XYZ file of C-alpha atoms in Angstrom:
770
model
C 27.837 92.390 92.587
C 29.632 90.521 95.950
C 26.599 88.901 97.926
C 26.484 90.440 101.087
C 27.213 88.076 104.560
C 29.122 85.234 102.236
C 33.100 85.018 102.259
C 35.415 86.390 100.079
C 36.261 82.575 98.762
C 32.658 81.903 98.202
C 31.300 84.475 96.379
C 31.075 84.466 92.069
C 30.718 87.843 90.680
C 28.694 88.746 86.893
C 31.409 91.997 85.170
C 30.456 92.325 81.524
C 33.753 91.865 79.200
C 33.945 91.972 75.774
C 32.801 94.744 73.319
C 30.231 93.900 73.509
C 29.111 94.216 76.853
C 28.206 89.821 77.981
C 27.534 88.885 80.887
C 29.744 86.356 82.708
C 30.235 85.758 86.280
C 33.506 84.829 87.644
C 34.683 83.860 91.521
C 35.315 87.014 93.939
C 39.139 86.125 93.310
C 39.692 85.063 89.856
C 42.869 86.695 87.743
C 41.045 88.383 84.916
C 39.801 90.159 87.695
C 42.823 91.820 88.758
C 44.110 95.896 87.618
C 46.967 96.096 84.786
C 49.322 98.262 87.047
C 52.804 97.612 87.730
C 54.537 98.090 91.255
C 57.885 99.728 90.347
C 60.764 98.431 93.192
C 62.150 100.465 96.110
C 65.215 101.093 96.425
C 67.674 103.331 99.254
C 68.184 106.246 99.585
C 70.882 107.612 98.393
C 74.191 108.116 100.354
C 74.956 111.567 99.773
C 73.026 114.251 98.654
C 73.708 115.045 95.637
C 70.422 116.921 94.121
C 69.909 114.317 91.446
C 70.230 111.237 93.032
C 68.188 112.909 95.931
C 65.606 113.543 92.669
C 65.442 110.200 90.881
C 65.231 108.779 94.262
C 61.837 111.019 94.918
C 60.248 110.482 91.392
C 60.701 107.146 92.610
C 59.514 107.238 95.505
C 56.282 109.106 94.340
C 55.827 106.057 91.997
C 56.212 103.361 94.957
C 52.934 105.096 97.189
C 51.819 105.892 94.544
C 50.981 102.427 93.684
C 50.541 101.157 97.450
C 47.785 104.022 98.032
C 45.017 103.082 94.655
C 46.283 99.888 96.189
C 44.412 100.125 99.859
C 41.747 102.149 98.462
C 40.604 98.245 96.243
C 37.311 97.541 97.689
C 38.406 94.021 100.048
C 37.831 92.053 96.828
C 39.753 93.603 94.204
C 42.309 93.680 96.137
C 42.262 90.444 96.928
C 42.413 89.721 93.721
C 45.553 92.976 93.165
C 47.712 90.927 96.327
C 47.137 87.692 95.575
C 47.189 88.160 91.186
C 50.144 90.882 90.495
C 53.422 89.192 91.149
C 54.804 93.008 90.558
C 53.413 93.643 93.365
C 55.410 90.778 96.016
C 58.517 92.028 94.234
C 57.761 96.014 95.411
C 56.377 94.597 99.382
C 59.208 92.314 99.541
C 62.627 95.126 98.085
C 61.740 96.694 100.845
C 62.253 94.396 102.892
C 66.039 93.603 101.965
C 67.134 96.906 100.844
C 65.380 100.194 103.456
C 68.461 100.743 105.870
C 68.239 99.476 109.589
C 68.838 101.774 112.650
C 72.759 100.126 112.456
C 72.791 101.804 108.304
C 74.091 105.679 107.554
C 70.939 106.241 105.196
C 69.261 105.331 107.927
C 69.579 109.378 109.053
C 68.854 110.480 105.291
C 70.480 113.490 104.024
C 67.900 115.935 103.634
C 64.295 116.476 105.184
C 62.142 114.944 101.514
C 64.138 112.228 101.533
C 63.127 111.812 105.203
C 59.471 112.548 104.280
C 59.515 109.703 101.658
C 60.902 107.610 103.231
C 58.414 108.010 106.354
C 56.040 107.989 103.070
C 56.555 104.879 102.020
C 57.178 103.504 105.603
C 53.527 104.531 105.897
C 52.657 102.921 102.754
C 54.371 99.307 103.324
C 53.126 98.513 107.233
C 49.085 99.210 105.941
C 49.901 97.285 102.926
C 51.453 94.294 105.238
C 48.887 95.334 108.096
C 45.266 94.388 105.786
C 46.974 91.196 103.906
C 47.312 90.081 107.423
C 43.617 90.804 107.835
C 40.613 88.063 106.537
C 38.054 90.100 108.256
C 37.921 93.752 108.227
C 33.840 93.820 108.836
C 31.012 91.630 108.688
C 30.518 92.229 104.954
C 34.666 91.729 104.327
C 35.343 88.191 104.953
C 37.893 85.479 104.394
C 36.735 81.490 105.497
C 39.284 81.546 108.457
C 40.399 77.835 106.848
C 41.276 79.148 103.310
C 42.518 82.365 104.094
C 45.412 80.478 105.072
C 45.954 78.552 102.371
C 45.761 82.215 100.533
C 49.110 83.371 102.459
C 51.290 80.376 102.808
C 50.628 79.246 99.584
C 50.757 82.309 97.419
C 54.006 83.049 100.002
C 52.390 86.102 100.788
C 53.828 85.837 103.798
C 56.383 83.595 105.232
C 59.504 82.940 107.851
C 61.643 85.295 106.602
C 59.887 88.460 105.613
C 57.543 87.540 109.575
C 61.222 88.506 110.644
C 61.849 91.459 108.515
C 58.672 92.902 109.301
C 59.636 92.305 113.658
C 62.510 94.432 112.580
C 61.151 97.228 110.959
C 58.192 98.315 112.573
C 58.357 96.195 116.073
C 59.066 99.219 117.245
C 56.571 101.996 117.938
C 54.226 99.004 116.365
C 54.532 95.882 118.931
C 51.532 94.960 119.881
C 49.715 95.939 116.137
C 52.755 94.260 114.532
C 51.795 90.901 117.710
C 48.427 91.199 116.876
C 49.525 90.400 112.865
C 51.705 87.863 113.223
C 49.997 85.723 116.205
C 46.775 85.311 113.845
C 48.842 84.697 110.448
C 50.508 81.450 112.742
C 46.731 80.877 114.014
C 44.840 80.828 111.407
C 47.664 78.809 109.508
C 49.789 76.769 111.689
C 52.633 75.340 109.191
C 54.447 78.024 109.420
C 55.390 77.128 113.381
C 56.482 74.005 110.990
C 58.888 76.185 108.901
C 59.503 77.965 112.168
C 61.267 74.332 113.306
C 63.007 74.887 110.500
C 64.344 78.642 110.510
C 65.505 77.502 113.859
C 68.602 75.608 112.366
C 69.221 77.469 109.923
C 70.065 79.514 112.913
C 72.318 76.967 114.861
C 73.389 77.084 111.127
C 74.428 80.677 111.219
C 76.660 80.697 113.999
C 78.057 77.061 113.398
C 79.016 79.174 110.160
C 80.809 81.851 111.854
C 82.832 79.430 113.728
C 83.819 78.214 110.889
C 85.229 81.650 109.617
C 86.171 82.675 112.847
C 88.321 79.202 112.715
C 86.130 77.923 116.946
C 84.468 75.669 117.623
C 82.305 75.257 120.340
C 80.035 72.598 122.417
C 76.813 71.057 121.011
C 78.113 72.646 116.962
C 78.309 70.556 114.144
C 82.538 69.288 114.358
C 84.997 70.776 112.322
C 86.790 68.502 109.629
C 90.195 67.386 110.578
C 92.885 70.324 108.088
C 94.679 68.293 106.394
C 98.277 68.328 105.980
C 98.921 69.260 101.882
C 96.005 72.468 102.759
C 96.777 75.972 104.166
C 95.356 76.579 107.602
C 92.178 78.508 108.677
C 91.881 81.977 108.587
C 90.838 82.815 111.829
C 89.685 87.097 112.827
C 92.429 88.334 113.310
C 93.958 86.901 109.426
C 90.667 86.183 107.251
C 90.721 89.905 104.837
C 89.480 93.407 105.941
C 85.945 92.514 103.840
C 85.696 88.778 105.254
C 85.309 90.416 108.824
C 83.227 93.156 107.647
C 81.058 90.447 105.991
C 81.140 89.022 109.575
C 80.655 91.857 110.906
C 77.268 93.020 109.904
C 76.108 89.021 109.428
C 76.496 88.699 113.245
C 74.968 91.477 113.751
C 71.564 91.497 111.325
C 71.114 88.527 112.716
C 71.031 88.993 116.170
C 68.993 92.135 115.908
C 66.501 89.986 113.659
C 66.079 86.806 116.126
C 66.247 89.339 118.658
C 62.995 91.293 117.611
C 60.966 88.099 116.742
C 61.147 86.556 120.826
C 59.886 89.977 121.746
C 57.334 90.943 119.585
C 55.666 86.807 119.060
C 56.486 85.268 122.138
C 55.191 82.122 121.318
C 58.343 81.409 119.400
C 60.311 81.766 123.060
C 59.416 77.489 122.829
C 60.794 76.476 119.508
C 64.112 77.713 119.904
C 63.574 76.033 123.755
C 62.986 72.484 121.800
C 65.816 72.417 119.996
C 68.919 73.233 123.170
C 69.129 77.328 121.532
C 69.648 78.848 125.175
C 72.226 76.406 125.407
C 74.447 77.077 122.432
C 74.395 80.926 122.280
C 75.518 80.763 125.561
C 78.273 78.713 124.275
C 78.830 81.026 120.539
C 78.419 83.985 123.525
C 81.716 82.756 124.888
C 84.536 81.599 122.362
C 82.982 83.621 119.085
C 82.153 87.160 120.222
C 85.947 87.570 122.259
C 87.612 87.280 119.117
C 85.740 89.197 117.306
C 86.110 92.320 119.526
C 89.996 91.643 119.380
C 89.909 91.813 115.464
C 87.462 94.680 115.328
C 90.352 96.838 118.094
C 93.807 95.392 117.287
C 94.112 95.110 113.115
C 94.601 97.979 111.599
C 91.654 100.114 109.412
C 92.489 102.739 107.145
C 88.888 104.132 107.608
C 88.248 104.614 110.956
C 84.869 105.444 110.679
C 84.188 101.927 109.356
C 86.059 100.831 112.547
C 83.429 102.088 114.706
C 80.833 101.025 113.220
C 82.056 97.567 112.755
C 82.269 98.195 116.999
C 79.126 99.864 117.201
C 77.809 96.681 115.830
C 79.041 94.387 117.798
C 78.845 95.782 121.238
C 74.967 95.890 119.826
C 75.209 92.372 118.731
C 76.368 91.045 122.413
C 73.346 93.254 123.595
C 70.751 91.320 121.898
C 71.924 87.865 122.117
C 72.201 88.734 125.994
C 67.862 89.736 125.629
C 67.619 86.762 122.991
C 69.107 84.799 126.069
C 66.361 86.492 128.434
C 63.667 86.934 126.633
C 63.911 82.525 126.021
C 63.955 82.642 129.839
C 61.253 84.594 130.052
C 58.659 83.208 128.278
C 59.596 78.953 128.710
C 60.358 79.296 131.913
C 59.529 82.327 134.362
C 55.975 83.118 133.628
C 55.039 79.563 133.769
C 56.634 80.217 137.362
C 54.706 83.075 137.823
C 51.417 82.930 136.253
C 50.739 79.399 138.054
C 51.592 76.852 136.206
C 51.149 73.454 136.130
C 53.849 71.768 136.985
C 55.927 74.364 138.183
C 58.469 72.128 139.675
C 60.019 70.851 136.794
C 60.470 75.076 135.475
C 61.724 75.910 138.265
C 64.678 73.113 137.722
C 64.901 74.003 134.805
C 65.691 77.230 135.257
C 68.199 76.454 137.327
C 70.006 74.285 135.680
C 70.430 76.374 133.696
C 71.480 79.226 135.580
C 74.035 76.399 136.289
C 74.605 75.891 132.531
C 76.076 80.074 132.512
C 78.675 78.982 135.550
C 81.074 78.291 133.021
C 80.560 80.849 130.613
C 82.136 83.562 132.658
C 82.070 86.173 129.690
C 78.448 85.225 128.964
C 77.273 85.598 132.199
C 78.448 89.068 133.440
C 77.549 90.596 130.316
C 73.405 88.649 130.881
C 74.022 89.551 134.618
C 74.721 92.916 134.438
C 71.672 93.676 132.109
C 69.517 91.427 133.994
C 70.154 90.496 137.165
C 69.991 86.328 137.834
C 70.296 87.619 142.095
C 66.053 88.829 140.934
C 64.830 85.958 139.356
C 66.389 83.990 141.960
C 64.229 86.392 144.396
C 61.567 86.194 142.342
C 61.039 81.888 142.353
C 61.584 82.294 146.364
C 58.516 84.871 146.354
C 57.212 81.919 143.803
C 58.512 78.577 144.849
C 58.807 78.745 149.063
C 60.035 74.882 148.058
C 63.409 76.055 146.324
C 66.595 74.042 147.450
C 68.791 77.170 150.120
C 72.342 74.983 149.494
C 71.805 75.886 144.750
C 70.518 79.026 144.948
C 72.877 79.930 147.136
C 75.573 78.299 145.191
C 74.377 80.085 141.956
C 74.922 83.994 143.679
C 78.679 82.648 144.929
C 79.676 81.816 141.516
C 78.457 84.864 140.075
C 80.636 86.452 142.549
C 83.102 84.492 142.393
C 83.477 85.202 138.202
C 82.088 89.271 138.957
C 85.963 89.519 141.512
C 87.583 87.071 138.320
C 87.658 89.712 136.689
C 88.398 92.981 138.730
C 85.062 94.324 138.377
C 82.308 95.739 139.618
C 78.469 95.322 138.995
C 77.038 98.087 137.040
C 73.675 98.830 137.664
C 72.168 98.446 134.468
C 69.232 100.920 134.183
C 67.162 99.709 131.637
C 65.703 102.571 128.564
C 62.687 102.943 128.220
C 60.381 101.665 125.254
C 57.615 102.865 123.242
C 55.505 100.787 121.889
C 52.277 102.481 122.022
C 53.443 105.985 121.499
C 54.656 107.754 118.535
C 56.456 110.627 118.136
C 55.141 114.216 118.020
C 54.453 113.502 114.125
C 55.451 109.917 113.282
C 52.658 108.916 113.999
C 49.872 107.745 112.009
C 46.014 107.016 113.152
C 44.316 104.558 111.008
C 42.270 101.816 110.696
C 42.480 99.058 112.483
C 41.028 96.228 111.203
C 40.363 93.433 112.903
C 41.482 94.778 116.278
C 40.582 98.454 116.509
C 41.997 100.657 118.873
C 45.158 103.765 117.587
C 47.582 102.099 115.510
C 51.018 104.516 115.566
C 53.871 104.236 112.835
C 57.181 104.279 113.646
C 59.665 105.679 110.782
C 63.026 103.436 110.950
C 66.368 105.318 112.200
C 63.700 107.611 114.688
C 62.747 105.049 117.625
C 64.475 105.351 120.835
C 65.964 102.637 121.711
C 68.246 101.630 118.606
C 70.407 100.538 118.985
C 71.131 101.791 122.517
C 73.240 103.671 120.709
C 74.395 105.816 123.880
C 75.925 102.796 124.677
C 77.080 101.816 122.047
C 79.189 104.618 121.796
C 80.585 103.806 125.735
C 81.494 100.808 124.605
C 83.838 101.946 120.982
C 87.992 102.514 122.647
C 87.840 106.177 122.366
C 91.554 107.212 121.507
C 93.830 108.168 124.435
C 92.229 106.688 127.222
C 92.095 103.308 126.202
C 88.876 102.712 125.673
C 88.454 104.443 129.368
C 84.643 104.797 128.670
C 83.753 107.745 130.328
C 86.306 110.616 128.845
C 85.998 111.927 125.364
C 88.600 113.765 123.761
C 87.180 118.099 122.172
C 87.844 116.292 118.725
C 85.209 114.082 119.268
C 82.920 116.333 121.679
C 83.113 118.988 118.846
C 81.999 116.370 117.042
C 78.674 115.258 118.583
C 78.154 118.491 119.474
C 78.484 119.208 114.963
C 76.082 116.412 114.819
C 73.198 116.948 117.614
C 73.804 121.048 116.727
C 72.790 119.224 112.347
C 69.807 118.537 114.279
C 68.574 120.503 116.759
C 70.177 124.718 115.526
C 68.011 126.794 117.558
C 69.608 125.229 120.913
C 72.804 126.470 122.205
C 76.302 125.483 123.068
C 76.806 125.372 126.883
C 73.110 123.828 127.037
C 73.976 120.228 124.591
C 77.376 120.384 126.683
C 75.771 119.596 130.213
C 72.568 117.220 128.486
C 75.921 115.743 127.238
C 77.748 115.486 130.607
C 74.573 113.909 131.947
C 74.172 111.772 129.515
C 77.149 110.293 129.555
C 78.174 112.419 125.948
C 76.097 110.153 124.359
C 74.402 112.110 121.174
C 71.243 109.430 121.011
C 70.035 109.823 123.627
C 70.673 113.194 124.142
C 68.477 114.026 121.302
C 66.033 111.731 121.931
C 64.963 112.724 124.685
C 65.195 116.815 123.713
C 62.380 115.678 121.040
C 60.767 113.289 123.399
C 60.730 116.297 125.943
C 61.588 113.886 128.873
C 65.222 115.292 130.087
C 66.205 115.539 133.194
C 64.838 117.680 136.059
C 68.037 119.516 136.483
C 68.447 119.989 132.857
C 64.693 121.225 132.041
C 65.927 124.607 134.480
C 68.226 125.927 132.233
C 68.198 128.141 129.305
C 68.464 126.044 125.883
C 70.109 128.801 124.502
C 72.341 128.707 127.648
C 75.855 129.958 124.965
C 79.246 127.466 125.965
C 81.310 128.420 128.545
C 84.782 130.397 127.582
C 86.832 128.719 129.015
C 89.733 131.002 130.153
C 93.376 131.467 129.120
C 95.968 129.247 131.961
C 98.177 131.888 133.713
C 101.618 131.632 131.143
C 103.952 128.941 133.064
C 107.016 130.504 133.642
C 105.266 133.198 135.836
C 103.075 130.364 137.686
C 105.928 127.514 138.143
C 108.205 127.698 141.549
C 111.686 126.957 142.119
C 114.200 126.701 143.757
C 116.924 128.426 141.883
C 113.753 131.161 142.017
C 115.694 135.024 141.512
C 118.811 133.733 141.943
C 121.892 135.735 139.521
C 121.472 132.811 137.220
C 118.224 133.094 137.020
C 117.087 134.674 132.900
C 113.295 135.199 132.921
C 113.434 137.633 136.006
C 116.364 138.918 135.409
C 117.832 141.467 131.865
C 121.397 141.352 133.113
C 123.473 137.732 134.478
C 126.885 138.399 134.345
C 128.534 135.979 130.938
C 131.771 135.877 133.380
C 130.182 133.766 135.902
C 129.473 131.810 133.046
C 131.146 129.122 130.321
C 130.595 125.818 129.484
C 133.358 123.552 129.438
C 136.906 123.998 131.548
C 137.224 127.627 131.998
C 139.906 129.663 130.776
C 143.191 130.765 131.948
C 142.724 129.003 134.963
C 145.587 127.049 136.142
C 144.551 123.862 138.527
C 147.663 125.684 140.648
C 146.890 129.302 140.382
C 143.347 127.648 142.188
C 145.318 125.181 145.189
C 147.125 129.211 145.421
C 144.390 130.827 145.929
C 142.890 131.785 149.224
C 140.471 134.266 149.356
C 138.006 132.383 151.157
C 140.221 132.021 153.980
C 140.793 135.782 154.309
C 137.244 136.109 154.459
C 136.771 133.504 157.164
C 139.511 135.185 159.051
C 137.641 138.381 160.252
C 134.943 136.220 161.826
C 137.411 134.233 163.876
C 139.613 136.898 165.192
C 136.467 137.916 167.439
C 136.581 134.603 169.001
C 140.466 135.783 170.280
C 138.718 138.777 172.789
C 138.374 135.866 176.028
C 137.907 137.927 179.279
C 137.970 136.425 181.965
C 137.330 138.703 185.226
C 136.148 142.231 185.231
C 137.549 144.875 187.467
C 134.412 147.309 188.323
C 135.784 150.601 189.686
C 133.447 152.579 192.117
C 132.594 155.719 190.740
C 131.528 153.331 187.730
C 128.364 153.009 186.665
C 126.635 149.004 186.412
C 125.144 150.338 183.177
C 128.560 150.228 181.559
C 129.113 146.268 181.675
C 125.862 145.810 181.051
C 125.150 144.489 185.069
C 121.304 146.614 185.347
C 119.202 144.717 182.712
C 116.929 142.408 182.653
C 118.268 139.746 180.828
C 114.460 137.746 180.134
C 116.641 134.869 178.087
C 117.657 133.869 182.035
C 115.721 130.643 183.114
C 115.251 130.800 187.233
C 112.905 127.397 187.483
C 115.150 126.063 189.720
C 116.432 128.739 191.987
C 113.727 127.976 195.106
C 113.967 124.612 194.347
C 115.911 122.413 196.796
C 117.852 119.575 193.854
C 117.977 116.130 195.764
C 116.301 117.133 198.809
C 113.816 115.291 198.645
C 114.428 112.865 196.812
C 113.587 109.066 198.601
C 117.789 107.367 198.233
C 118.375 107.357 202.214
C 121.888 106.510 203.560
C 121.570 102.656 204.125
C 120.819 102.781 200.046
C 123.296 103.930 199.149
C 125.577 101.578 202.164
C 123.508 98.880 199.813
C 125.034 99.911 196.797
C 128.348 101.082 198.224
C 130.549 99.310 200.499
C 132.086 101.681 202.798
C 136.122 101.549 202.366
C 138.621 103.054 205.472
C 140.869 105.559 203.443
C 144.589 104.711 203.131
C 145.225 107.553 204.646
C 143.466 106.707 207.800
C 144.098 103.059 208.060
C 146.742 101.490 210.685
C 149.513 99.336 210.097
C 152.333 98.696 207.206
C 149.837 97.392 204.552
C 146.041 97.573 203.882
C 143.224 95.597 205.833
C 142.137 94.353 203.016
C 144.718 93.048 201.793
C 145.347 90.856 204.940
C 141.576 89.918 204.157
C 142.141 87.710 201.360
C 145.741 86.526 202.300
C 144.334 84.635 204.484
C 141.736 82.977 202.010
C 143.853 82.096 199.577
C 145.601 80.450 202.310
C 142.892 78.975 203.809
C 142.084 77.220 199.872
C 145.961 76.100 199.755
C 145.564 73.763 202.415
C 142.050 73.240 201.746
C 143.096 72.002 198.680
C 144.274 68.181 197.510
C 147.944 67.431 195.964
C 147.548 66.064 192.822
C 150.057 62.268 192.370
C 152.198 63.891 190.113
C 153.421 59.922 188.948
C 152.708 58.474 185.230
C 151.793 54.855 185.792
C 152.386 52.616 183.658
C 150.645 52.315 180.267
C 149.882 48.128 180.582
C 147.975 49.041 183.753
C 145.962 52.211 182.498
C 144.542 49.897 179.373
C 143.744 47.191 181.452
C 141.923 48.632 183.794
C 139.837 50.921 181.503
C 139.116 47.221 179.892
C 137.962 46.064 183.021
C 135.001 49.296 182.850
C 134.863 48.866 179.437
C 133.677 44.332 180.339
C 131.621 46.458 183.068
C 129.561 48.924 181.486
C 128.887 46.231 178.634
C 127.709 44.148 181.247
C 125.440 45.374 182.502
C 123.805 46.305 179.004
C 123.818 42.674 177.538
C 126.151 43.076 175.354
C 128.250 40.293 174.896
C 131.674 40.603 172.486
C 132.620 38.096 170.037
C 135.114 35.081 170.870
C 138.437 36.282 170.314
C 140.022 36.109 166.734
C 142.510 36.928 165.279
C 141.447 39.272 161.036
C 142.000 36.444 158.667
C 141.210 39.444 155.093
C 144.100 37.145 152.811
C 142.105 33.917 152.912
C 141.825 31.150 150.542
C 143.526 31.857 147.346
C 141.799 33.181 144.630
C 139.673 30.694 142.217
C 138.237 28.288 145.827
C 136.167 29.797 147.287
C 136.282 32.959 150.437
C 135.031 31.835 154.066
C 131.525 34.400 155.521
C 134.446 35.502 158.416
C 137.028 36.844 155.676
C 133.743 38.603 153.064
C 132.979 39.794 156.833
C 136.579 41.073 158.339
C 137.636 42.273 154.868
C 134.113 44.666 155.172
C 134.808 45.629 158.757
C 139.066 46.202 157.735
C 137.829 48.486 154.508
C 134.855 50.516 156.905
C 137.353 50.970 159.073
C 140.925 51.543 157.682
C 140.425 55.990 158.594
C 141.040 54.896 162.292
C 144.802 53.851 161.808
C 147.641 54.006 159.583
C 147.833 57.159 157.510
C 144.308 56.585 155.573
C 143.243 59.386 156.792
C 145.669 62.024 154.822
C 142.148 63.478 153.118
C 139.654 63.845 156.151
C 142.512 65.769 157.879
C 143.541 68.376 155.261
C 140.507 69.175 154.837
C 140.000 69.339 158.214
C 143.363 72.118 158.276
C 142.112 73.842 155.544
C 138.453 74.550 156.874
C 140.155 76.334 159.960
C 143.013 78.316 157.691
C 146.012 76.416 158.059
C 146.174 75.907 154.228
C 146.362 78.375 151.550
C 143.003 77.463 149.201
């Protein structure tokens, strides 16, 4: 029997062995105390619901649950002997962590209720087993020395970094607090796991480099790609690689991002280890370079299976969100939280946070997605409240950089509303209560695929490019709408289609959100007022187009839609037979039709003589004309004008008519003659004698000399220009060279050297035809 108040690692147990029942004393943790039991490995649920595969899965799952329930019912010492020394148990647990469906896997939604119940039982049993394995003290009598506990779990590989990451992915939603205490206890009792985590971060960075290399890309800080040799084929890209390689790449990226984000969310103490390796900067660069290339490949490539393309797009969007959330967790726990808690060296944390935001500015794609989910303005507002000495110039620069990034893509920021996560309470019928181990309290276990947040599936569906709308979120085709209704009614058949349509419209056509909110009874207040059995509204039949059309030719003689009979003699194709151009021109029928109209205008009566015996009614003299305008009958038009006689005279002088004038010719003509004579007398008589040209040249030369003398110009002494010079070969003087240059420059002034200029001038003026 085990001694009380002694740790399990120091206990000695006396047991009877052999056929004779000979007693022997063994340590409490000894391989001989292990029970012989074979634990079968786990197999995932079948994708199709064939009866044979379902029966096989149910039988296989029954073996696993019975074995794990038997294990959990053992005493403390027996449990640890079985855990430490039974290899089949470890293979069973590892197989579940490896093959259990994740949130985005198609098998996460079981095909039948029996399969779902069995998956839930296995999920609970595995989590309870790991929970007990992470507990070093179950009660005052049952405990292990903390140091020895750390050595046991580390040396026997009961826990390692990959197992811890898988635990966070599978059991994190709904059990985050409990899982956080488990992992914290493991790292506290065995600090060697921090060293393993440090190496795991390097492996994660290598994963990012591998994805970039597969896509033929490279980002800042990544391992340099070897130069391509001329003899080697070109490196494949996301657009040129095979379809299977692209599928594996997207699955690899999605699984990695989901796992790391879940681990950092549940165990924030690991953020410092990631921060030491500049993981945040590498993540932002990877996001900016790789994500657009992979998205383009998923959208542009032709897939034979459209469901595969939709699944890949959903996983890419999921990976994007997880990378942004990873960046937010790293900033929150390494920079922002120490600032808000008022820790020492707050200036260092403030500077580091601002430096990270500044680093994000060139990475516009990452910056916009981060700001959409976690607005940078809110973080800066918190900084200004916690640290009043914050540099306003730097914060204004950051905020302006974010606004410029939004303006550069021509898109407005959409307010992101994060979904509510439920980490402390499970869905109705999904939580289980059990022993809480060393931490106490209520334990809730969430089943995979049933959490409300995985993986923000509604928004993943909104990001899917719909057919016919160029990827515009919020619009959906009739076929896709019917598919969503069928998907929801398969799970909730008692709800009416009208109610489900209202729910889908409220939650942007996300079947995941609608199912989640209905199960949790958290629908919008407007939806709660509706009848849940409300049928689908009857679609009004549109009236026929012919009855509602409107046209300028309606009801004419050729309107076949409104007339039963049409004069077909007036309808022909091409040139009408039996008619010639001469007959058409000689047809004066239209003139005869107009003749009667114009004859009425020939009767014009200027004066009608009315005899005294005739009454005025014969000629319509007594009829009152209602259209007569009598506005100005009593007004004296022009009587009140301001123009007087003086104004009229000023405008035009008074002229005596010729009839009333005295004399032979008009007075005005006499005055004009006198004025002309005076002008002639006062004019200077010009001398028409032509002077000697030589004398005129002398006078002009004298005037020129006088003008030059006033300006201070000294003319060169008169000499005869010499352009001939000395014989060839004897050299020329400076005067000869200058004379030749002047002659060349001014030769167009005389002789006939300006023929071309004058010819162009004449041509421009139209004298010479071009």
